[in-house]
GROMACS .gro file of C-alpha atoms in nm:
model
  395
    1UNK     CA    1   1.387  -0.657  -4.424
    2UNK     CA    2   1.077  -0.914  -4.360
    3UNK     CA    3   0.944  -1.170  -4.537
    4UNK     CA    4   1.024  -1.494  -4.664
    5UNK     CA    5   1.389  -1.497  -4.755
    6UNK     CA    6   1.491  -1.748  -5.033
    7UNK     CA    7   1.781  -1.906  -5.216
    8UNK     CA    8   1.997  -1.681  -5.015
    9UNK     CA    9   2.213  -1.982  -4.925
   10UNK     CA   10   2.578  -1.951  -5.148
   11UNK     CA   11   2.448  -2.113  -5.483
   12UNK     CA   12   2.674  -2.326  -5.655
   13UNK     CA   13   2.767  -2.154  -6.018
   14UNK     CA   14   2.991  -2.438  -6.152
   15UNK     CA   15   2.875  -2.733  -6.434
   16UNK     CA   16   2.901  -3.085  -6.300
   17UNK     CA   17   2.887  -3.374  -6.499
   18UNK     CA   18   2.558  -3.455  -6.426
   19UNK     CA   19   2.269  -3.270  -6.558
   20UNK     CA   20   2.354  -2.944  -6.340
   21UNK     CA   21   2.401  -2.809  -6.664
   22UNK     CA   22   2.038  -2.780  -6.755
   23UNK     CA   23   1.978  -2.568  -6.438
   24UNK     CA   24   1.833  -2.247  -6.603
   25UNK     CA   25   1.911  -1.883  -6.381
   26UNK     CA   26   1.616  -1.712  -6.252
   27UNK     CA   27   1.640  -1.403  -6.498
   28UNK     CA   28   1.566  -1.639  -6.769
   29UNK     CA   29   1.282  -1.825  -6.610
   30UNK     CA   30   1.012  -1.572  -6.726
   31UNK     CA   31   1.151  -1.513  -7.070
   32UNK     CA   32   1.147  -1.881  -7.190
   33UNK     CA   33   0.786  -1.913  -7.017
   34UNK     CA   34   0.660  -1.647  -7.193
   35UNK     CA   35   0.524  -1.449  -6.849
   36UNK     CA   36   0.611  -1.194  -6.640
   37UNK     CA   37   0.542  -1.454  -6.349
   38UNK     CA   38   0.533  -1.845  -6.435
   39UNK     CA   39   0.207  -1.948  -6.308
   40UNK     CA   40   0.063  -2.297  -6.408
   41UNK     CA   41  -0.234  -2.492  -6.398
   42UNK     CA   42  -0.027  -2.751  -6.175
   43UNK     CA   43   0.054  -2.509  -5.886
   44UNK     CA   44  -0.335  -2.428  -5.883
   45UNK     CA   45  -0.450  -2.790  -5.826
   46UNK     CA   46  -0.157  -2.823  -5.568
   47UNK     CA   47  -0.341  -2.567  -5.383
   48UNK     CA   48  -0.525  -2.700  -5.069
   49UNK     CA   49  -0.893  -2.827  -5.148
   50UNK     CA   50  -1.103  -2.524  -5.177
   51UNK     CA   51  -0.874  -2.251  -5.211
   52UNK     CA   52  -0.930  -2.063  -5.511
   53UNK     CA   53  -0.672  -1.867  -5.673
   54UNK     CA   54  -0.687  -1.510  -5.688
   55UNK     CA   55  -0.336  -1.386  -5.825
   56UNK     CA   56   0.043  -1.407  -5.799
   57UNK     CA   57   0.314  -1.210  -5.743
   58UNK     CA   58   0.671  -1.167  -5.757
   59UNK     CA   59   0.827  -1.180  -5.452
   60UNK     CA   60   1.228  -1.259  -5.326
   61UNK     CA   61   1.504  -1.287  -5.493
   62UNK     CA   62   1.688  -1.595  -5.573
   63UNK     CA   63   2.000  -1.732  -5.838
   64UNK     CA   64   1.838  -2.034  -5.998
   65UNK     CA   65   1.420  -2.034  -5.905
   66UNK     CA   66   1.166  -1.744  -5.943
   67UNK     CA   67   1.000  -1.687  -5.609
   68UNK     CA   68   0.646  -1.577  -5.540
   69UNK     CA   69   0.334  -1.511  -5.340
   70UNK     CA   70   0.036  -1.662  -5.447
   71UNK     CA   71  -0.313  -1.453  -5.331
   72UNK     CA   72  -0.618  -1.712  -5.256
   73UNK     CA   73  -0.928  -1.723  -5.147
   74UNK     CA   74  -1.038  -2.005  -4.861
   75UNK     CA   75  -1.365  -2.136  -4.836
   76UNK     CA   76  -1.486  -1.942  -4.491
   77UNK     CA   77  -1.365  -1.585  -4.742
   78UNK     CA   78  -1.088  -1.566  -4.554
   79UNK     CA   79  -0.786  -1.450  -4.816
   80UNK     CA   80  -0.449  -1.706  -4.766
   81UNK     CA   81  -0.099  -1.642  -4.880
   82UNK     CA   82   0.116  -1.905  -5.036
   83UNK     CA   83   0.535  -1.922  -5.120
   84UNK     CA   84   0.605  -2.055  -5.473
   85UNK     CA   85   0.924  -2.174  -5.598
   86UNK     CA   86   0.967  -2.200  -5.940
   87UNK     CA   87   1.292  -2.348  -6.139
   88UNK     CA   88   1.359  -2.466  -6.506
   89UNK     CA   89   1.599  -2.783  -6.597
   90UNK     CA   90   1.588  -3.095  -6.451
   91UNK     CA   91   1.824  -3.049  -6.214
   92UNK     CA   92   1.597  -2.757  -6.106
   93UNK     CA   93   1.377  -3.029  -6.057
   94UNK     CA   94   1.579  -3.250  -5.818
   95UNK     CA   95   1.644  -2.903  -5.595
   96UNK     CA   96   1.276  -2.850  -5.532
   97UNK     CA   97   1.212  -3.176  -5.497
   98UNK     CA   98   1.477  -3.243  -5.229
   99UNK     CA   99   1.321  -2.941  -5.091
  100UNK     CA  100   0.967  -3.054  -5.056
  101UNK     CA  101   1.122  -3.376  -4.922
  102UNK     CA  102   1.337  -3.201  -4.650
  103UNK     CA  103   1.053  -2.958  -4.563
  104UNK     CA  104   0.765  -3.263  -4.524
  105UNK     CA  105   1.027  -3.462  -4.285
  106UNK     CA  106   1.088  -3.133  -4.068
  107UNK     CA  107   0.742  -3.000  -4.054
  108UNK     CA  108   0.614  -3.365  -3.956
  109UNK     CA  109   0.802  -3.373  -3.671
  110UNK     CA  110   0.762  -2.969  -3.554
  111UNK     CA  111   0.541  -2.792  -3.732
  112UNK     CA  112   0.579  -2.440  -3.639
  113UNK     CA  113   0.976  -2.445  -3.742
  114UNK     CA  114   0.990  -2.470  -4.066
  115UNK     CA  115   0.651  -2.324  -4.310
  116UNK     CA  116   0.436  -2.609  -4.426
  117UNK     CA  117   0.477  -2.783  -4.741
  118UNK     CA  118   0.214  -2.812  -4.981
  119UNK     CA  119   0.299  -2.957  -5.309
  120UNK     CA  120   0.631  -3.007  -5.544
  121UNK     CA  121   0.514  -3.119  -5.927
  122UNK     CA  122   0.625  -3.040  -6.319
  123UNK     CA  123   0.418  -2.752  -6.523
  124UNK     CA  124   0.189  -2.882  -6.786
  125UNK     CA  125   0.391  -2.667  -7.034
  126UNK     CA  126   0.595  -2.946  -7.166
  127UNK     CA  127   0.898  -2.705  -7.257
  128UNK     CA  128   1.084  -2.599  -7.083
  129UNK     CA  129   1.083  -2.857  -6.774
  130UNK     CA  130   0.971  -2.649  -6.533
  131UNK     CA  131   0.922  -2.754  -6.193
  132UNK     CA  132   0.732  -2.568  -5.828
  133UNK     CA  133   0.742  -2.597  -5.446
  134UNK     CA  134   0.434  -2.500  -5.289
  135UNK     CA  135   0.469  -2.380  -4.888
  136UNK     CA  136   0.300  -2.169  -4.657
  137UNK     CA  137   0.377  -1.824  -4.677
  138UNK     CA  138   0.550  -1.720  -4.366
  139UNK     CA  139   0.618  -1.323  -4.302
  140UNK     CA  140   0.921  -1.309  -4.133
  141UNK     CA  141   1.217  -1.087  -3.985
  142UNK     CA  142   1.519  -1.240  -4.151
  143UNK     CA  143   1.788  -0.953  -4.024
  144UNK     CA  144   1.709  -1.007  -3.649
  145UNK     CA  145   1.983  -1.274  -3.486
  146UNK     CA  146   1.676  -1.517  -3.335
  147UNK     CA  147   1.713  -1.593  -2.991
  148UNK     CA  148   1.953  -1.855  -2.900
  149UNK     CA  149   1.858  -2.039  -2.616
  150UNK     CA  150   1.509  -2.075  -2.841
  151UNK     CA  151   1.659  -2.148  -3.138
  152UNK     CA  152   1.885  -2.409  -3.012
  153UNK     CA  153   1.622  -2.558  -2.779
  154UNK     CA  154   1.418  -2.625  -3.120
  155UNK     CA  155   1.703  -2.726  -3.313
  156UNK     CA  156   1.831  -3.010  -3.068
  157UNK     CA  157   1.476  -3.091  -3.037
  158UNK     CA  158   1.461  -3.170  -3.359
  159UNK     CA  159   1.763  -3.357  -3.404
  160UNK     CA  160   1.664  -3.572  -3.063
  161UNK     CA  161   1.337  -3.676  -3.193
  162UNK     CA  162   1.407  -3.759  -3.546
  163UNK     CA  163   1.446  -4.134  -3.647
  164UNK     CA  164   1.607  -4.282  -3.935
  165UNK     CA  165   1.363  -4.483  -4.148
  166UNK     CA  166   1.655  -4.698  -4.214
  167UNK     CA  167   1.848  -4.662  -3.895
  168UNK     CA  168   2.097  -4.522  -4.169
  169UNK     CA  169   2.253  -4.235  -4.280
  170UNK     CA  170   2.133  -4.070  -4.539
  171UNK     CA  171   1.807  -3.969  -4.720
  172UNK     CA  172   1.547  -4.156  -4.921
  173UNK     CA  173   1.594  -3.863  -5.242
  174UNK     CA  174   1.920  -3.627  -5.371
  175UNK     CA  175   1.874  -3.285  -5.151
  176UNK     CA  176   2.069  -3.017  -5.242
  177UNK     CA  177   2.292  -2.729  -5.061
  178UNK     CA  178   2.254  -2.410  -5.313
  179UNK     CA  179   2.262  -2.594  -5.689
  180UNK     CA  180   2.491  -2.871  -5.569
  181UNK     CA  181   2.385  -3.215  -5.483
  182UNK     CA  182   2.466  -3.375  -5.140
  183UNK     CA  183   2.532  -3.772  -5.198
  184UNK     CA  184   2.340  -3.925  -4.997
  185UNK     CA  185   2.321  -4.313  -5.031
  186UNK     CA  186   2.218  -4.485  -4.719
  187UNK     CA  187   2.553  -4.585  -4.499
  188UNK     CA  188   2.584  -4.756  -4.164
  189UNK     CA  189   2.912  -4.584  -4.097
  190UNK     CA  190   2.895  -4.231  -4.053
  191UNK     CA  191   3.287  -4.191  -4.152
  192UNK     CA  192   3.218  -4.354  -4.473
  193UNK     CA  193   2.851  -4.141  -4.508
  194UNK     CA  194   3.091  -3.794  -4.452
  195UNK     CA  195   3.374  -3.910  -4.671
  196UNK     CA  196   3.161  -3.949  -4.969
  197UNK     CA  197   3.026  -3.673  -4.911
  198UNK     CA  198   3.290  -3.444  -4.859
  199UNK     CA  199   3.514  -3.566  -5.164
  200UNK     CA  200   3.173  -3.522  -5.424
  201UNK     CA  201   3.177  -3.140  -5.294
  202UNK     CA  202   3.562  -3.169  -5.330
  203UNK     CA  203   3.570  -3.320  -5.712
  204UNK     CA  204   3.350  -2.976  -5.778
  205UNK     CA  205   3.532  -2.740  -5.636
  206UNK     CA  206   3.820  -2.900  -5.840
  207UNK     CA  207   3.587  -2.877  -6.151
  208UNK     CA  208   3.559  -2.510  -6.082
  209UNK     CA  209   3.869  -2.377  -5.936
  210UNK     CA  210   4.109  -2.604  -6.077
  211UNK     CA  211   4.428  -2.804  -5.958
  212UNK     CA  212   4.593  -2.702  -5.653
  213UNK     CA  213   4.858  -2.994  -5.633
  214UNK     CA  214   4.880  -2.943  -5.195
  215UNK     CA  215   4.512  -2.895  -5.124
  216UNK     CA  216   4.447  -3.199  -5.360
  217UNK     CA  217   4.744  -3.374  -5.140
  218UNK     CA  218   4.542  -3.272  -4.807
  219UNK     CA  219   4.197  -3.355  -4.929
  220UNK     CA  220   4.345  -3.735  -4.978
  221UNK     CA  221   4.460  -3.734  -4.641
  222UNK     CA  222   4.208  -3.603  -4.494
  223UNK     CA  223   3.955  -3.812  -4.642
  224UNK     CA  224   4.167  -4.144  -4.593
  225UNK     CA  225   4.333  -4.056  -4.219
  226UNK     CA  226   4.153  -3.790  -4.028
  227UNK     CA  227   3.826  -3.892  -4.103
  228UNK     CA  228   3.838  -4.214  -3.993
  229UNK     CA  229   4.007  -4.118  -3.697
  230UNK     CA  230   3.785  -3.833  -3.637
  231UNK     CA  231   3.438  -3.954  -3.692
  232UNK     CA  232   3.517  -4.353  -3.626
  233UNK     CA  233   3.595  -4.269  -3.249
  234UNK     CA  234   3.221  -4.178  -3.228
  235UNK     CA  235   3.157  -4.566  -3.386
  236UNK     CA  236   3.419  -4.811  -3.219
  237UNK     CA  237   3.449  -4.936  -2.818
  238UNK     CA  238   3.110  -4.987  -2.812
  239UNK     CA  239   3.011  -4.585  -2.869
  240UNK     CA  240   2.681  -4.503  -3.088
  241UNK     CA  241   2.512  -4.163  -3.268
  242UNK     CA  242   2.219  -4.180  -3.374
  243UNK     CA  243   2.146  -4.075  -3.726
  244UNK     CA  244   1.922  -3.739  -3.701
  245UNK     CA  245   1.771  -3.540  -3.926
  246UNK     CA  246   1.920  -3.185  -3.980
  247UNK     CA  247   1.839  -2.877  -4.206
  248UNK     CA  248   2.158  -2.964  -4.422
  249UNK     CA  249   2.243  -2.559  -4.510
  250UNK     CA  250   2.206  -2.396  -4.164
  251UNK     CA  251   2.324  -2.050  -4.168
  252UNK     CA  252   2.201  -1.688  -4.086
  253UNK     CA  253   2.072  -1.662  -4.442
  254UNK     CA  254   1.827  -1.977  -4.377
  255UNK     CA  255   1.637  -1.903  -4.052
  256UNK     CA  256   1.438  -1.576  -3.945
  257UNK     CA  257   1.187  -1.484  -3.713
  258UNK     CA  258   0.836  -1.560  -3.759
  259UNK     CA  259   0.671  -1.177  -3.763
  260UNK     CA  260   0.286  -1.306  -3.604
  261UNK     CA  261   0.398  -1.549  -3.371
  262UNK     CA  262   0.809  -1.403  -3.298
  263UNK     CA  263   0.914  -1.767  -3.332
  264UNK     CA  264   1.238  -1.894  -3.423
  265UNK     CA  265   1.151  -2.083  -3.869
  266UNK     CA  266   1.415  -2.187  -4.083
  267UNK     CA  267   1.346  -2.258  -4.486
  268UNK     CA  268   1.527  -2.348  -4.784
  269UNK     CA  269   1.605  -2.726  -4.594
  270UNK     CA  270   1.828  -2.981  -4.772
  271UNK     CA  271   1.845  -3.233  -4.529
  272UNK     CA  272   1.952  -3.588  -4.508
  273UNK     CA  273   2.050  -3.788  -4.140
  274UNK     CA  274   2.380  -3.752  -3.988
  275UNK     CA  275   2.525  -3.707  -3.701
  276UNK     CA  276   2.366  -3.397  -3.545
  277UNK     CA  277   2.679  -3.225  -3.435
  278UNK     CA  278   2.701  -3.160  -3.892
  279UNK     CA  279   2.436  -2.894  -3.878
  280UNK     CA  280   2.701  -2.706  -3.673
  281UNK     CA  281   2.978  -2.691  -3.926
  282UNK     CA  282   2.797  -2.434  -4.093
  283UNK     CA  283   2.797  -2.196  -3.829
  284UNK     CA  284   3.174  -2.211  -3.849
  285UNK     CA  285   3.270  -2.057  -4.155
  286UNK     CA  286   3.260  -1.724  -4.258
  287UNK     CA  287   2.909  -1.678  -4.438
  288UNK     CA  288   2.802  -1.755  -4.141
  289UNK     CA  289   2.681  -1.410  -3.893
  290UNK     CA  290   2.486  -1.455  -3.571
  291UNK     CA  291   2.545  -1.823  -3.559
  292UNK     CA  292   2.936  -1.754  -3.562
  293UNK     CA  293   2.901  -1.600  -3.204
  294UNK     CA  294   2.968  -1.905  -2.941
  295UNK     CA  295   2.687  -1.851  -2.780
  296UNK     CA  296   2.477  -2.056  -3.026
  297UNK     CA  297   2.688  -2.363  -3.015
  298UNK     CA  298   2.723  -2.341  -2.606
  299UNK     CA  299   2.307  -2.348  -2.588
  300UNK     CA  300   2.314  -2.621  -2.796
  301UNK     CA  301   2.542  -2.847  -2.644
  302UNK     CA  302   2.349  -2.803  -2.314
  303UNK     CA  303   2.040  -2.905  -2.494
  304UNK     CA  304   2.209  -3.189  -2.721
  305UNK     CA  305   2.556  -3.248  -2.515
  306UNK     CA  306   2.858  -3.323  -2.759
  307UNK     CA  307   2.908  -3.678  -2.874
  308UNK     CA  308   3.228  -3.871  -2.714
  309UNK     CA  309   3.515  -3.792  -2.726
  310UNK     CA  310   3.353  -3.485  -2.641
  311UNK     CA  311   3.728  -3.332  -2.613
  312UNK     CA  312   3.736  -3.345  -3.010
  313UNK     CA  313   3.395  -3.129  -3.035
  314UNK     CA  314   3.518  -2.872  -3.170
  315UNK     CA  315   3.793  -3.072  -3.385
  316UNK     CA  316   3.480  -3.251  -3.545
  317UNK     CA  317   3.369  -2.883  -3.622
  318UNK     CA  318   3.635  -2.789  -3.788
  319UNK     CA  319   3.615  -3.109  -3.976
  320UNK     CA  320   3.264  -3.025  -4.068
  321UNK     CA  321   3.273  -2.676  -4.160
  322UNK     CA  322   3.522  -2.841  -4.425
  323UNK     CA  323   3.156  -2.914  -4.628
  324UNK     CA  324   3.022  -2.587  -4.599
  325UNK     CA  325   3.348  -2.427  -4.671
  326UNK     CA  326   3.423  -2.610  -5.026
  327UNK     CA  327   3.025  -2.564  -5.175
  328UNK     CA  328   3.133  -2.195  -5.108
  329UNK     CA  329   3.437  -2.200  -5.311
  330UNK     CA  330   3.292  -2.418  -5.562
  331UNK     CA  331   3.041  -2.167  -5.670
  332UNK     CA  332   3.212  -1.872  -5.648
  333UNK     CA  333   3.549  -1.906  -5.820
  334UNK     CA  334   3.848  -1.721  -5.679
  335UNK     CA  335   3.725  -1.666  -5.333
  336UNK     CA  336   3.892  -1.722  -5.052
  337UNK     CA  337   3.687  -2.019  -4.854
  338UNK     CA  338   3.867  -2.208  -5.035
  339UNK     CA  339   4.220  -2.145  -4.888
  340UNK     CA  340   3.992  -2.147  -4.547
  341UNK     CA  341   3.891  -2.516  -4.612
  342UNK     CA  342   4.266  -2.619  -4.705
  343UNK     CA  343   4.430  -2.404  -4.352
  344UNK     CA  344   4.181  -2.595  -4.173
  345UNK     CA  345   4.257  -2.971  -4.350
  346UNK     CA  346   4.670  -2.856  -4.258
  347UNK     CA  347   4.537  -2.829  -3.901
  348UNK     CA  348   4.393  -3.141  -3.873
  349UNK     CA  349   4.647  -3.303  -4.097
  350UNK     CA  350   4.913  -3.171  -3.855
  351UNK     CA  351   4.688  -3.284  -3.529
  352UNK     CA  352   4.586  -3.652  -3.637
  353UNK     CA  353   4.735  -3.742  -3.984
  354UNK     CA  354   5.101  -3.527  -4.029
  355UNK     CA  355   5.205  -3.578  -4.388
  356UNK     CA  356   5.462  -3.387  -4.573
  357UNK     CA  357   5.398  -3.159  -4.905
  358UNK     CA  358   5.148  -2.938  -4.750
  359UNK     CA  359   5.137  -2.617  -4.578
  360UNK     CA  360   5.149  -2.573  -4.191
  361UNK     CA  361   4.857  -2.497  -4.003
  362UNK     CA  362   4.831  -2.059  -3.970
  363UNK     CA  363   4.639  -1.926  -3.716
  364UNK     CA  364   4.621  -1.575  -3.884
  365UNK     CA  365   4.420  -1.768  -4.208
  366UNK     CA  366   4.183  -1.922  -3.962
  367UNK     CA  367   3.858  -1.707  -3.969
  368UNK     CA  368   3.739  -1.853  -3.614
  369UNK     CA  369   4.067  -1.698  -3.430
  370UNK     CA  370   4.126  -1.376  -3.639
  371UNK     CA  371   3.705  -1.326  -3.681
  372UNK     CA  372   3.734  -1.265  -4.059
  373UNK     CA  373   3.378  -1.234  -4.239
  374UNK     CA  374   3.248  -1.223  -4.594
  375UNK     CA  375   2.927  -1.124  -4.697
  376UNK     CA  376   2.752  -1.389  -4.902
  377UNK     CA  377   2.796  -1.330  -5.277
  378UNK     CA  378   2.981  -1.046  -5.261
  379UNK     CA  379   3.313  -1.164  -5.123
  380UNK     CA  380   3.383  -0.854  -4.875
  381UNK     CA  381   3.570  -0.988  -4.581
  382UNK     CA  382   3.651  -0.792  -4.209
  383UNK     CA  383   3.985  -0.785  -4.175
  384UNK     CA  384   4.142  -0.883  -4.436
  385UNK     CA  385   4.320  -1.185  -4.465
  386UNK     CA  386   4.669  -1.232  -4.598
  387UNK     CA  387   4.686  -1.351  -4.932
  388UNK     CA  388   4.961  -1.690  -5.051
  389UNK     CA  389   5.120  -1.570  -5.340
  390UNK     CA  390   5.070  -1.903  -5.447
  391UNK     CA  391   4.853  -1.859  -5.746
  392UNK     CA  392   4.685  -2.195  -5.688
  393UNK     CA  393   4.482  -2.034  -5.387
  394UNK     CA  394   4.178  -1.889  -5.603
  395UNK     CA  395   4.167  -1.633  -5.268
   0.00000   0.00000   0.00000
């Protein structure tokens, strides 16, 4: 398949507290606009100066925008192709916006890896609250595994060359990763930074999947042992990282292959700065394809060499992939990431933080030693994995 893949990051499904709610699917977008495709006057004047609009079209497929190609014509008669984004609800709002945001922040710094942002706004139509990102349209090959030594080159380019504006972690608006939000208040302390983060993904997945008395028991420990242990080693005896900007939702499902040029692009950014090693977790977990195979993460490292202690790389990772992991299971009830997440919170529980009233660590429910996959949205997973007959697992 080519073209400009979209939303094809796992979405979260579940209602949050916050105004989540409001977040209208994409199959009703075009019946409570009244149009086949939800064009407004407000995506026109976002246009570049002197493009003229010519049409629009459907195009992609996403859970929560409507995606499409917008036809223009440029002032030296050349015809132009646009990407529009399209989502209803406020919160489909704040996920655009943290979209634009990401995307303007990336493209600043290299411009040819991610497709350029043009414009986020609200329709004129006052109801309902409809919101649009406006970006270059990109034809791409998004089956193709792009070419790591490439890929990773860019990648840890990025991440090297990117500066806080706060010297911070963090980001200046709410990004998202699928429909959830990342918290993402500026934090000296990247333990602290994580650890917020990782227990607002948690309290969802909790929301959604309900009570599980020992992954509830690990989650506390992790949050209030390991991670401090973990990621404060890479802050105390006088060791720094240095807050870098990453993608935020990193997988095979995000980045393609540019079909003019046969670069390396990635889309669909929800970024904040942290410490660049994150944007690996995702690469972990079992979404994850082409990025899964170590050859990836060994390019990488030479490019962007792992933080000290660099023995507890890939212990970090695991650590990591604990974010990715949980927004899975939060919105898509039942599945199994979620007894993923809580084998690999027993592993590190046992390893830096033993406590009593959980599980032991099994190698056989660990996707990175027995190379069990899903396929995103579907929940199809090579081989199969043992299930607990605890009922609590949602696997």
């Amino acid at each position: 398949m080519e073209g400009q893949a979209v939303e094809t990051a796992p979405a979260m499904t579940s209602a949050e507290a916050t105004d989540m709610e409001g977040l209208t699917s994409s199959k009703e977008i075009p019946a409570q606009l009244g149009r086949e495709f939800p064009i407004d006057e407000a995506v026109i004047e976002a246009l570049p100066r002197g493009a003229t609009f010519l049409s629009v079209e459907k195009y992609g497929n996403s859970v929560f925008t409507v995606t499409g190609k917008i036809s223009t014509l440029e002032p030296d008669g050349t015809k132009r192709l646009y990407f529009l984004k399209v989502a209803c609800g406020e919160h489909g709002g704040i996920m655009l916006k943290g979209e634009f945001e990401s995307s303007k922040e990336i493209h600043r710094l290299m411009p040819h890896f991610i497709p350029e942002p043009f414009g986020y706004g609200r329709y004129a139509v006052k109801n309902p609250a409809t919101y649009f990102y406006l970006s270059k349209f990109v034809n791409m090959d998004v089956t193709s595994a792009p070419e790591p030594v490439e890929f990773t080159s860019k990648l840890a380019e990025l991440h090297k060359i990117s500066q806080s504006p706060t010297g911070k972690f963090g980001f200046h608006v709410t990004t998202c990763d699928g429909k959830m939000n990342h918290i993402v208040e500026w934090e000296e302390s990247w333990a602290v930074f994580f650890r917020k983060l990782l227990l607002g993904i948690c309290k969802l997945d909790l929301e959604t999947n309900g009570s599980w008395p020992e992954l509830e028991r690990a989650t506390k420990q992790v949050a209030t042992k390991v991670v401090p242990r973990l990621l404060g080693a890479l802050q105390a005896e006088g060791r720094q990282i240095k807050p870098s900007i990453i993608h935020g939702d990193l997988w095979d499902g995000n980045a393609g292959i540019n079909s003019e040029t046969g670069d390396a692009v990635m889309y669909d950014a929800g970024s904040y700065y942290a410490h660049n090693e994150m944007e690996l977790g995702h690469w972990r977990v079992e979404f994850s394809s082409h990025f899964r195979s170590e050859v990836y993460t060994q390019h990488y490292l030479r490019n962007y060499p792992a933080a000290e202690p660099a023995e507890e790389f890939d212990d970090r990772n695991r650590l990591y992939s604990l974010k990715a992991s949980i927004n899975y299971s939060a919105g898509h009830p039942g599945d199994t990431m979620r007894q993923t997440a809580y084998n690999n919170m027993c592993y590190l529980c046992e390893k830096y933080a033993p406590i009593g009233g959980i599980d032991k660590y099994d190698p056989q429910r660990d996707p990175s030693v027995t190379g069990a996959r899903i396929i995103p949205h579907q929940g199809l997973i090579c081989p199969k994995q043992p299930q607990k007959e605890n009922g609590s697992t949602n696997g």
